[in-house]
Coordinates of C-alpha atoms in Angstrom, one line a residue:
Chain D
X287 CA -30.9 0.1 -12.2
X288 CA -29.5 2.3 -14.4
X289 CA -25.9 0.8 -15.3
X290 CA -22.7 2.0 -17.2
X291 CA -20.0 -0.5 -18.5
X292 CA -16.7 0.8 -18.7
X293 CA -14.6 -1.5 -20.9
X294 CA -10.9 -1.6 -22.0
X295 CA -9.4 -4.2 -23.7
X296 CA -8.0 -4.2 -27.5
X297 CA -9.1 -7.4 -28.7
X298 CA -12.3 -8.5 -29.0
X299 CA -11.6 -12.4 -28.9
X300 CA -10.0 -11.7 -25.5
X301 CA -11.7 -13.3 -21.9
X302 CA -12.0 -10.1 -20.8
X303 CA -13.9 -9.4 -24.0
X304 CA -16.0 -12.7 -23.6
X305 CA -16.3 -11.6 -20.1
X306 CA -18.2 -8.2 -20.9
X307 CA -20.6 -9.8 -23.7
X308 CA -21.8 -12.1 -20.7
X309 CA -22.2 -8.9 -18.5
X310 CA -24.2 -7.2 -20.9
X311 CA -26.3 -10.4 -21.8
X312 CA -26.9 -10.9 -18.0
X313 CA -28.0 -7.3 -17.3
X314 CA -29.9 -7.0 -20.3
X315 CA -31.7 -9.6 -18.5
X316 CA -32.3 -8.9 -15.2
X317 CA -34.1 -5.9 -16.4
X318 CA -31.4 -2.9 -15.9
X319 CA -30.8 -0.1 -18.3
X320 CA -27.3 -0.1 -19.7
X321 CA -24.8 1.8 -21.1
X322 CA -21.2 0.6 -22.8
X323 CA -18.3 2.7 -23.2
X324 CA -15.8 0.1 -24.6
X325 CA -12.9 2.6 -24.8
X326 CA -10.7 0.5 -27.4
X327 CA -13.7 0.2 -29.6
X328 CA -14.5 3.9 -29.4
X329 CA -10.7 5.0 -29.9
X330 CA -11.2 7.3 -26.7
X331 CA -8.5 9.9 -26.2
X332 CA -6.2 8.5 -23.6
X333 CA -4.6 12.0 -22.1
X334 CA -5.6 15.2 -20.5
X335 CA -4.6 18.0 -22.6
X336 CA -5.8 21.1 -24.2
X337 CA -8.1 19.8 -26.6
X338 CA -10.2 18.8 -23.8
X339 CA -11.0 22.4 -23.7
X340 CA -13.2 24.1 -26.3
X341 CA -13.2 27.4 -24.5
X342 CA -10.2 27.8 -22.7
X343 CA -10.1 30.0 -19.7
X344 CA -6.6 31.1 -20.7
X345 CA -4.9 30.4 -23.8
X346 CA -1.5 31.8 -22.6
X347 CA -0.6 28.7 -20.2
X348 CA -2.7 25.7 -19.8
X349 CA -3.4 24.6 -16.3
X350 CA -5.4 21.3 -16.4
X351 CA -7.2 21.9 -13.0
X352 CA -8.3 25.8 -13.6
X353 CA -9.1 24.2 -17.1
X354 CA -11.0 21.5 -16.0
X355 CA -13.2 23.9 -12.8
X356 CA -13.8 26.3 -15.6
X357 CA -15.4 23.9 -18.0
X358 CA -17.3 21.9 -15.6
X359 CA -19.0 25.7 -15.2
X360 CA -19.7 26.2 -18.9
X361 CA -20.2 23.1 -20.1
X362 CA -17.5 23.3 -22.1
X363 CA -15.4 20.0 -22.3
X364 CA -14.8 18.6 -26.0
X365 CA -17.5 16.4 -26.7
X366 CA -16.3 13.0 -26.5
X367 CA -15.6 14.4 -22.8
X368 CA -19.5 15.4 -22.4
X369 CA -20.8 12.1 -23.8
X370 CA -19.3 10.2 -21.2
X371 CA -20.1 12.8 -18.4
X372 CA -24.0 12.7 -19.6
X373 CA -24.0 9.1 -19.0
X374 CA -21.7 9.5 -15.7
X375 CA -24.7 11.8 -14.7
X376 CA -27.4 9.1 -15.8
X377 CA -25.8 6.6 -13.9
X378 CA -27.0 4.1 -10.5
X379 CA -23.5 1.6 -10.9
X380 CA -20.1 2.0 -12.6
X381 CA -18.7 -1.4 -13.7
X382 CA -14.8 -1.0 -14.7
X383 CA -13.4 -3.6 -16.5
X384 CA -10.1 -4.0 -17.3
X385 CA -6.8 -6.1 -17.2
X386 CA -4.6 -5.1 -14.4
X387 CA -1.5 -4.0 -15.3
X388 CA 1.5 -3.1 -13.3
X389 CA -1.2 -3.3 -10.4
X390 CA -3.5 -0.9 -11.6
X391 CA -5.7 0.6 -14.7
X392 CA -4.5 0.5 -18.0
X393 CA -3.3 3.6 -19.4
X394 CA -6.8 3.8 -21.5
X395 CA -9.0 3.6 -18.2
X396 CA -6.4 6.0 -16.1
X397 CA -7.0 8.4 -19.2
X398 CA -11.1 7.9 -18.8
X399 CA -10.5 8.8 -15.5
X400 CA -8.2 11.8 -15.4
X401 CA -10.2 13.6 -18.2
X402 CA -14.2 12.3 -17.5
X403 CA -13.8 12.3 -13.5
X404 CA -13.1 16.2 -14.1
X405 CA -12.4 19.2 -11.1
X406 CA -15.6 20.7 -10.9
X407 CA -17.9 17.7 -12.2
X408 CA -16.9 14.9 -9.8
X409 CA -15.0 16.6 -7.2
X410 CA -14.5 20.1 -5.9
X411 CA -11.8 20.9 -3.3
X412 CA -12.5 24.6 -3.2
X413 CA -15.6 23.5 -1.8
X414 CA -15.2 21.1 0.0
X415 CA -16.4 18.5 -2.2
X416 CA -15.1 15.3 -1.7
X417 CA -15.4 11.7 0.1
X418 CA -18.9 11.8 1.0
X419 CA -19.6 15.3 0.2
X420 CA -18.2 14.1 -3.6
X421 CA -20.1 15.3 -6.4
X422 CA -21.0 11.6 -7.7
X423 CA -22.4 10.5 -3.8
X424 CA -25.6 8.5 -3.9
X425 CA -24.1 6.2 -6.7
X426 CA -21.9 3.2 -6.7
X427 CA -18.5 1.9 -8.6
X428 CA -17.2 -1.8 -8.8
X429 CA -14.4 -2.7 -10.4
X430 CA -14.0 -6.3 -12.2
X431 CA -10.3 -7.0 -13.2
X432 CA -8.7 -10.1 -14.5
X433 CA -5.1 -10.7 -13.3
X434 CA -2.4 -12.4 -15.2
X435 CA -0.9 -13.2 -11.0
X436 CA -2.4 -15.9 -9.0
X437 CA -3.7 -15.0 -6.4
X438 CA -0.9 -16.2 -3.6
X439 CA 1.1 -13.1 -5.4
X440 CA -1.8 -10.7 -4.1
X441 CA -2.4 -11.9 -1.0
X442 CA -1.1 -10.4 2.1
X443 CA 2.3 -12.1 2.6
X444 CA 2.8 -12.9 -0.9
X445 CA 5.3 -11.2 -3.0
X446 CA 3.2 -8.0 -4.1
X447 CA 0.9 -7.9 -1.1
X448 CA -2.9 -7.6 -0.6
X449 CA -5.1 -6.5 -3.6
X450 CA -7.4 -4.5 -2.2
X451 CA -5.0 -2.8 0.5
X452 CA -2.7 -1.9 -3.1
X453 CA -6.1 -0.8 -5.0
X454 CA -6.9 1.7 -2.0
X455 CA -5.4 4.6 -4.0
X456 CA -8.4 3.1 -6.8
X457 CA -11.3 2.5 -4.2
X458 CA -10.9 5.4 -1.8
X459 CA -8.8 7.8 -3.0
X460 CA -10.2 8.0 -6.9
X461 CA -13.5 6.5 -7.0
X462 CA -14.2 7.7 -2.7
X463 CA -12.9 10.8 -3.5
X464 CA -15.7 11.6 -5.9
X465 CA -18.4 10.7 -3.8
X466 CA -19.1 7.0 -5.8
X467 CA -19.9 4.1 -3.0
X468 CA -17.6 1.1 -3.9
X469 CA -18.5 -2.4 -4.5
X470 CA -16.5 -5.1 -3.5
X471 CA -14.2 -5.8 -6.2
X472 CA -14.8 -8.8 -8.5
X473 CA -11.3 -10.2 -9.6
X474 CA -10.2 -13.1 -11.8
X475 CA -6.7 -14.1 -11.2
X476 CA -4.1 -16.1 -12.8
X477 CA -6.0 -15.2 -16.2
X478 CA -2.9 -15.6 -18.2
X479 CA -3.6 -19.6 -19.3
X480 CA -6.5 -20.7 -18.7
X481 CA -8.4 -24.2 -19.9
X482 CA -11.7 -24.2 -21.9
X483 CA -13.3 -25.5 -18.7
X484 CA -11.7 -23.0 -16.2
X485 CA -13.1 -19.8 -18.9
X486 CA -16.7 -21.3 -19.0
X487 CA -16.9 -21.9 -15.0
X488 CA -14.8 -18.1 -14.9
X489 CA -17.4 -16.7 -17.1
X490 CA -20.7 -18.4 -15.4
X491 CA -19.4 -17.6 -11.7
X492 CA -19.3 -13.7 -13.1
X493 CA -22.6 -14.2 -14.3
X494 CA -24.1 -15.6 -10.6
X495 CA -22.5 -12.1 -9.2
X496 CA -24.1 -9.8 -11.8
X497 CA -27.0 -11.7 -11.4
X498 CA -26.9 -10.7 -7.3
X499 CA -25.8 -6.8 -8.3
X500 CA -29.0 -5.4 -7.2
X501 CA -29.1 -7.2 -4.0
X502 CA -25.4 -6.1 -3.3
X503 CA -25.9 -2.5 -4.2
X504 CA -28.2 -2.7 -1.5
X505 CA -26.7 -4.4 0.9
X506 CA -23.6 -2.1 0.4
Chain K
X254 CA 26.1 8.6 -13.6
X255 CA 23.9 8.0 -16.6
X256 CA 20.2 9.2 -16.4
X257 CA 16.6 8.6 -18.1
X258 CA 14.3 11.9 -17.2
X259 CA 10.9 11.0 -18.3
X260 CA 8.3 13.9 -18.0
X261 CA 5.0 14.2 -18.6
X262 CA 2.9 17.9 -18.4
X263 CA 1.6 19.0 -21.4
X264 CA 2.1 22.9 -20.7
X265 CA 6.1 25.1 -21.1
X266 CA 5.1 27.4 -19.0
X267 CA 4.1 25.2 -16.0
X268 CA 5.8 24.2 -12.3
X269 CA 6.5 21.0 -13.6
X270 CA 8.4 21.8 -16.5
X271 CA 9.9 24.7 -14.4
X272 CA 11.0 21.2 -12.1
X273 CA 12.2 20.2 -15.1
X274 CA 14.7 22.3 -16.9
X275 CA 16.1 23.0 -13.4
X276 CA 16.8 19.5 -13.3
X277 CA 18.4 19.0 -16.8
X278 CA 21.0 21.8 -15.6
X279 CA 21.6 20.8 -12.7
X280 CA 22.5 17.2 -13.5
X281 CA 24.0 18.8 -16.0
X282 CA 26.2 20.7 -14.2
X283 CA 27.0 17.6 -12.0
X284 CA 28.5 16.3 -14.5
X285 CA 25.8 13.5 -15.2
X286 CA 24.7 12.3 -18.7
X287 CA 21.0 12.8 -19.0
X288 CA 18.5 11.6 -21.8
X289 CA 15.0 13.5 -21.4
X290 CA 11.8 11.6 -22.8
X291 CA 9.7 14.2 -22.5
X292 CA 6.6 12.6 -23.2
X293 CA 4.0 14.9 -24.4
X294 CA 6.3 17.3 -26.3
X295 CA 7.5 13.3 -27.9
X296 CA 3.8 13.6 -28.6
X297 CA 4.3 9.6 -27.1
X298 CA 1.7 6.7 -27.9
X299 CA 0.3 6.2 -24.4
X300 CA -1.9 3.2 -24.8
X301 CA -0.8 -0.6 -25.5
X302 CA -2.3 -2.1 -28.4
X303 CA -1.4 -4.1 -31.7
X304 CA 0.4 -1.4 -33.6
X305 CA 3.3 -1.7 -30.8
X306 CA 4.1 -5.3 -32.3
X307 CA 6.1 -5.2 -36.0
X308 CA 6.0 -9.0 -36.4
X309 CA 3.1 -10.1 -34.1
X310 CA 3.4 -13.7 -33.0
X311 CA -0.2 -14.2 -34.2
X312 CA -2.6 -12.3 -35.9
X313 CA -5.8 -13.8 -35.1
X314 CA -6.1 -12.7 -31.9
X315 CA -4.0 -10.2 -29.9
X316 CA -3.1 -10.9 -26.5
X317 CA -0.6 -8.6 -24.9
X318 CA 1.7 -10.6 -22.7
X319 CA 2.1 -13.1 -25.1
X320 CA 3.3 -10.7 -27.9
X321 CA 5.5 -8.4 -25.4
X322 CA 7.4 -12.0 -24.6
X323 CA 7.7 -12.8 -28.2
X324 CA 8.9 -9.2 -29.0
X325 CA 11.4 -9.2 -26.4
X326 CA 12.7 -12.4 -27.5
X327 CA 13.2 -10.9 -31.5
X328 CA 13.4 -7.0 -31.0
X329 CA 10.2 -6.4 -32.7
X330 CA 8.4 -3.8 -30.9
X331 CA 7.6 -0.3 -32.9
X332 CA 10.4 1.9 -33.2
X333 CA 9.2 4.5 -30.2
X334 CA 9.1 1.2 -27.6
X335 CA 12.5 0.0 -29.2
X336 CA 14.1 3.5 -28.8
X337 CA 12.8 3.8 -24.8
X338 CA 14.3 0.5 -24.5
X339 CA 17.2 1.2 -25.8
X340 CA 17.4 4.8 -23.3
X341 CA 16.4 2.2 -20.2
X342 CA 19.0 0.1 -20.9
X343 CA 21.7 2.7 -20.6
X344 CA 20.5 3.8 -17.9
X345 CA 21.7 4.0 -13.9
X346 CA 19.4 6.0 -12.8
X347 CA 15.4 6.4 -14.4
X348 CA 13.5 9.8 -12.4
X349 CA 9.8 9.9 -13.4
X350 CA 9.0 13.4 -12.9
X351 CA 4.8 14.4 -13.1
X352 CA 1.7 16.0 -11.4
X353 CA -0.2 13.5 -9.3
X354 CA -3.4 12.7 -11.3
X355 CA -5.8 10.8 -8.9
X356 CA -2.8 9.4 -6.3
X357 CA -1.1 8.1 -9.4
X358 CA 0.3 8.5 -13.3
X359 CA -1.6 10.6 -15.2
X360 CA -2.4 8.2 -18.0
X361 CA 0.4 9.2 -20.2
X362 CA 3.3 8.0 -17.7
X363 CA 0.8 5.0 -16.9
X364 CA 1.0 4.0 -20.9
X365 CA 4.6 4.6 -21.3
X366 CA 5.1 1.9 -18.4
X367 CA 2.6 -0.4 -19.8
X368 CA 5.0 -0.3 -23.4
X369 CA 7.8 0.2 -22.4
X370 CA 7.9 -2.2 -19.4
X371 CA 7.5 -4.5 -21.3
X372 CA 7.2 -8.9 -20.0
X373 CA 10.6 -10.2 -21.0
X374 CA 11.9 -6.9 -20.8
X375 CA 11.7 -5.3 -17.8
X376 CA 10.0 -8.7 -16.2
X377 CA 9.6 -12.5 -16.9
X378 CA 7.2 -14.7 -14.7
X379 CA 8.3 -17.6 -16.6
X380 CA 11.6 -17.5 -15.5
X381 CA 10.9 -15.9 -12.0
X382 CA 12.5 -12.6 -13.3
X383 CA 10.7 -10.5 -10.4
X384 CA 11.6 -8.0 -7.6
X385 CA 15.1 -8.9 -6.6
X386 CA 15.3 -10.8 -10.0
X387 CA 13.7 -8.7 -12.5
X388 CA 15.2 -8.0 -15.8
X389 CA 16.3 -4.3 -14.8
X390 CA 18.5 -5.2 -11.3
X391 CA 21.1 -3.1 -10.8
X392 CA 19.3 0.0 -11.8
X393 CA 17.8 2.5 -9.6
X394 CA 14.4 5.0 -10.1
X395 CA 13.4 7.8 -8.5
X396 CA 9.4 9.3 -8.0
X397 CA 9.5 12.9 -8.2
X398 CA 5.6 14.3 -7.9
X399 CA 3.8 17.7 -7.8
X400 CA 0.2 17.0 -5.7
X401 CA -2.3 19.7 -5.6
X402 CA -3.1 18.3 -2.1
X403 CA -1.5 19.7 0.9
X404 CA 0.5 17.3 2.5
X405 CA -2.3 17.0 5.3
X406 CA -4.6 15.1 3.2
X407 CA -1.5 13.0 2.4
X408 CA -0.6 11.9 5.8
X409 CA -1.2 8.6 8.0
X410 CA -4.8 10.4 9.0
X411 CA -5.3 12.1 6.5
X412 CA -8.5 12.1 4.0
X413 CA -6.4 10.4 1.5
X414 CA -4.0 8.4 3.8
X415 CA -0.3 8.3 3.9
X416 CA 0.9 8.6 0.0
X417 CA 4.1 6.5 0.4
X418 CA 2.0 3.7 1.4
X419 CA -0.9 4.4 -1.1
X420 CA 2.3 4.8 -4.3
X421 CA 3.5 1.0 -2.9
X422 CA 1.7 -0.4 -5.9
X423 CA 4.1 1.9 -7.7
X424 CA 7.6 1.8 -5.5
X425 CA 7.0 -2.0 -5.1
X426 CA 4.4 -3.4 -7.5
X427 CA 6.0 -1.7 -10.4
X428 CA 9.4 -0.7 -10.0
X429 CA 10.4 -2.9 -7.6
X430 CA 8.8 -5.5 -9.6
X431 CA 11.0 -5.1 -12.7
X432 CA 14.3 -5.5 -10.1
X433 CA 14.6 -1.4 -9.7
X434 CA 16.0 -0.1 -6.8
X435 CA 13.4 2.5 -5.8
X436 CA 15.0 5.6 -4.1
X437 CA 12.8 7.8 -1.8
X438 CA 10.5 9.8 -3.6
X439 CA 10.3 13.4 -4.1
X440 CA 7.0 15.4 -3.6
X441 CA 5.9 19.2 -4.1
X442 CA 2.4 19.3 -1.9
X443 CA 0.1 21.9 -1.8
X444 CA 1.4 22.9 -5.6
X445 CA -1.8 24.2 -6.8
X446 CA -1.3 27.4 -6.1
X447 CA 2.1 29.2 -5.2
X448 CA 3.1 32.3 -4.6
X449 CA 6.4 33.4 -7.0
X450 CA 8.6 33.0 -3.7
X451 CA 7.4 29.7 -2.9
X452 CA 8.1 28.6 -6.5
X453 CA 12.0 30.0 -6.2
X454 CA 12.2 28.0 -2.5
X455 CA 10.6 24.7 -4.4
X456 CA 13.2 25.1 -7.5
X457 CA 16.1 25.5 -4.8
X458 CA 15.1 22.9 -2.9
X459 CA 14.8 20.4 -5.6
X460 CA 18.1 21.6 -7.1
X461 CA 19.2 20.5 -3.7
X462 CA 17.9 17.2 -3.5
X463 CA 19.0 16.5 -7.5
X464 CA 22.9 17.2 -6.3
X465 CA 22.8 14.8 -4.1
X466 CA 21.6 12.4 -6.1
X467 CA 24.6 10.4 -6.7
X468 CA 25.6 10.0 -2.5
X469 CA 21.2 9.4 -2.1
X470 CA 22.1 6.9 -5.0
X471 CA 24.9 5.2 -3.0
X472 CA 23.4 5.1 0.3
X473 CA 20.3 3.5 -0.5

């Protein structure tokens, strides 16, 4: 399958760093074609603005929808923009992986999102496009997240509530909402302190579920 | 009452920063004392990374949490986090004012949380400083949102499901997180497209809402 990586986290000597060299060493070998975009490493532009635009529709007042609708039309994104949409395009499986903050993406994976997952390339509500009718239907999304909480803190009862009820606005209204068919979500909690041990049995039980990816996606 | 208004839209000319200067006058005019981090015209650093620590705690590796608790402890972070800290500790009231991007921040609101709320600042696990204990108790905050969904989409049924249970990983996971008070939020549907009236009925409606603010504030 043809894979891409999304990857944010600032330093390299991280787990969540150690965690995506394993993920690209196990893919590698299981025979799928992949693609990185490790944001930090890249310096990718965090925000949706004007520059996004090479040929604005108006240059009077910038709307970032009837900006984004017309340049989905022309092609006409800046390019670190197109990059990421050409490989979007390519694309079988979307892996996310980030630390969670404040329950959700980090500002540098919301930013991938608001300016790559574009009006008029991966949704369109003028036409209808959206949910399964999204422009990015017939590919899939999982998102893999460490989490500094334990687990009891995410659970249904605990003091923030359920994980994957809180990621909804993530897994069906964002990634849904384009049309991508969402994995079960891989998460690593109370990755704050960890031993030695606890990182290399973390590390190798990501590496079992990468290694069962296909037979997921199928499944799914 | 003393207030933080933090904005994010990059355009002048737009609803939002129509929202906005409405807002600034009329708490104004109430007889409020407003600070405005308006955060695109601050031209603000929206993603958290090693640059935010002055005297990191190690320079080997970076690890986030780690160096947020050892900033908070000396007053160490970069002079823009400092001066945000300074504004949200003044502060009785915080209103986040923004377009929905993807049933959340747009990525520049999303980073200025990730900085500026920063673990033993806004929060401390170590200590239990959460929810009814977190670090900014006593304060309140307030949502106020443009979607370009109609409300329909928005609504227990709808496509997208009902938003005030889809923001709980903002009203709770976040705010209430850091001990805020979350007052109930404030959201322009269907703000895509208005006509000129609808814009004038929108304005005077939130003008409404804003001067009421400080009996909204008491009863809740």
């Amino acid at each position: 399958m043809k894979i891409l990586y999304i990857f944010a986290h600032p330093e390299p000597r991280s787990f969540n760093s150690a965690m995506k060299e394993a993920a690209l060493r196990t893919l590698d070998e299981q025979g799928h074609e992949v693609k990185l975009s490790d944001l930090f490493a890249m310096d990718f532009k965090p925000v949706l603005d004007r520059r996004d635009f090479l040929q604005p529709k108006r240059t009077d007042v910038f709307n970032p929808f009837m900006e984004q609708m017309h340049a989905s039309k022309k092609g006409t994104f800046s390019k670190d923009i197109m990059d990421e949409m050409e490989k979007v395009t390519w694309v079988d499986i979307l892996i996310f992986q980030f630390p969670i903050y404040f329950t959700g993406f980090p500002a540098m994976i919301k930013g991938w999102i608001d300016r790559v997952f574009a009006a008029g390339f991966a949704f369109n509500p003028a036409t209808g496009s959206m949910y399964e009718a999204g422009l990015l239907r017939g590919k899939k999304a999982m998102l893999v997240m460490t989490a500094g909480a334990d687990e009891a803190l995410y659970s249904k009862g605990g003091a923030h509530g359920d994980i994957n009820e809180l990621l909804r606005y993530i897994t069906h209204c964002t990634l849904g909402y384009t049309g991508l068919e969402v994995l079960p979500s891989y998460i690593v909690f109370g990755a704050g302190k960890m031993s030695e041990e606890r990182v290399r049995s973390e590390i190798s039980s990501y590496i079992e579920r990468l290694r069962s990816l296909a037979q997921y996606a199928q499944k799914n």
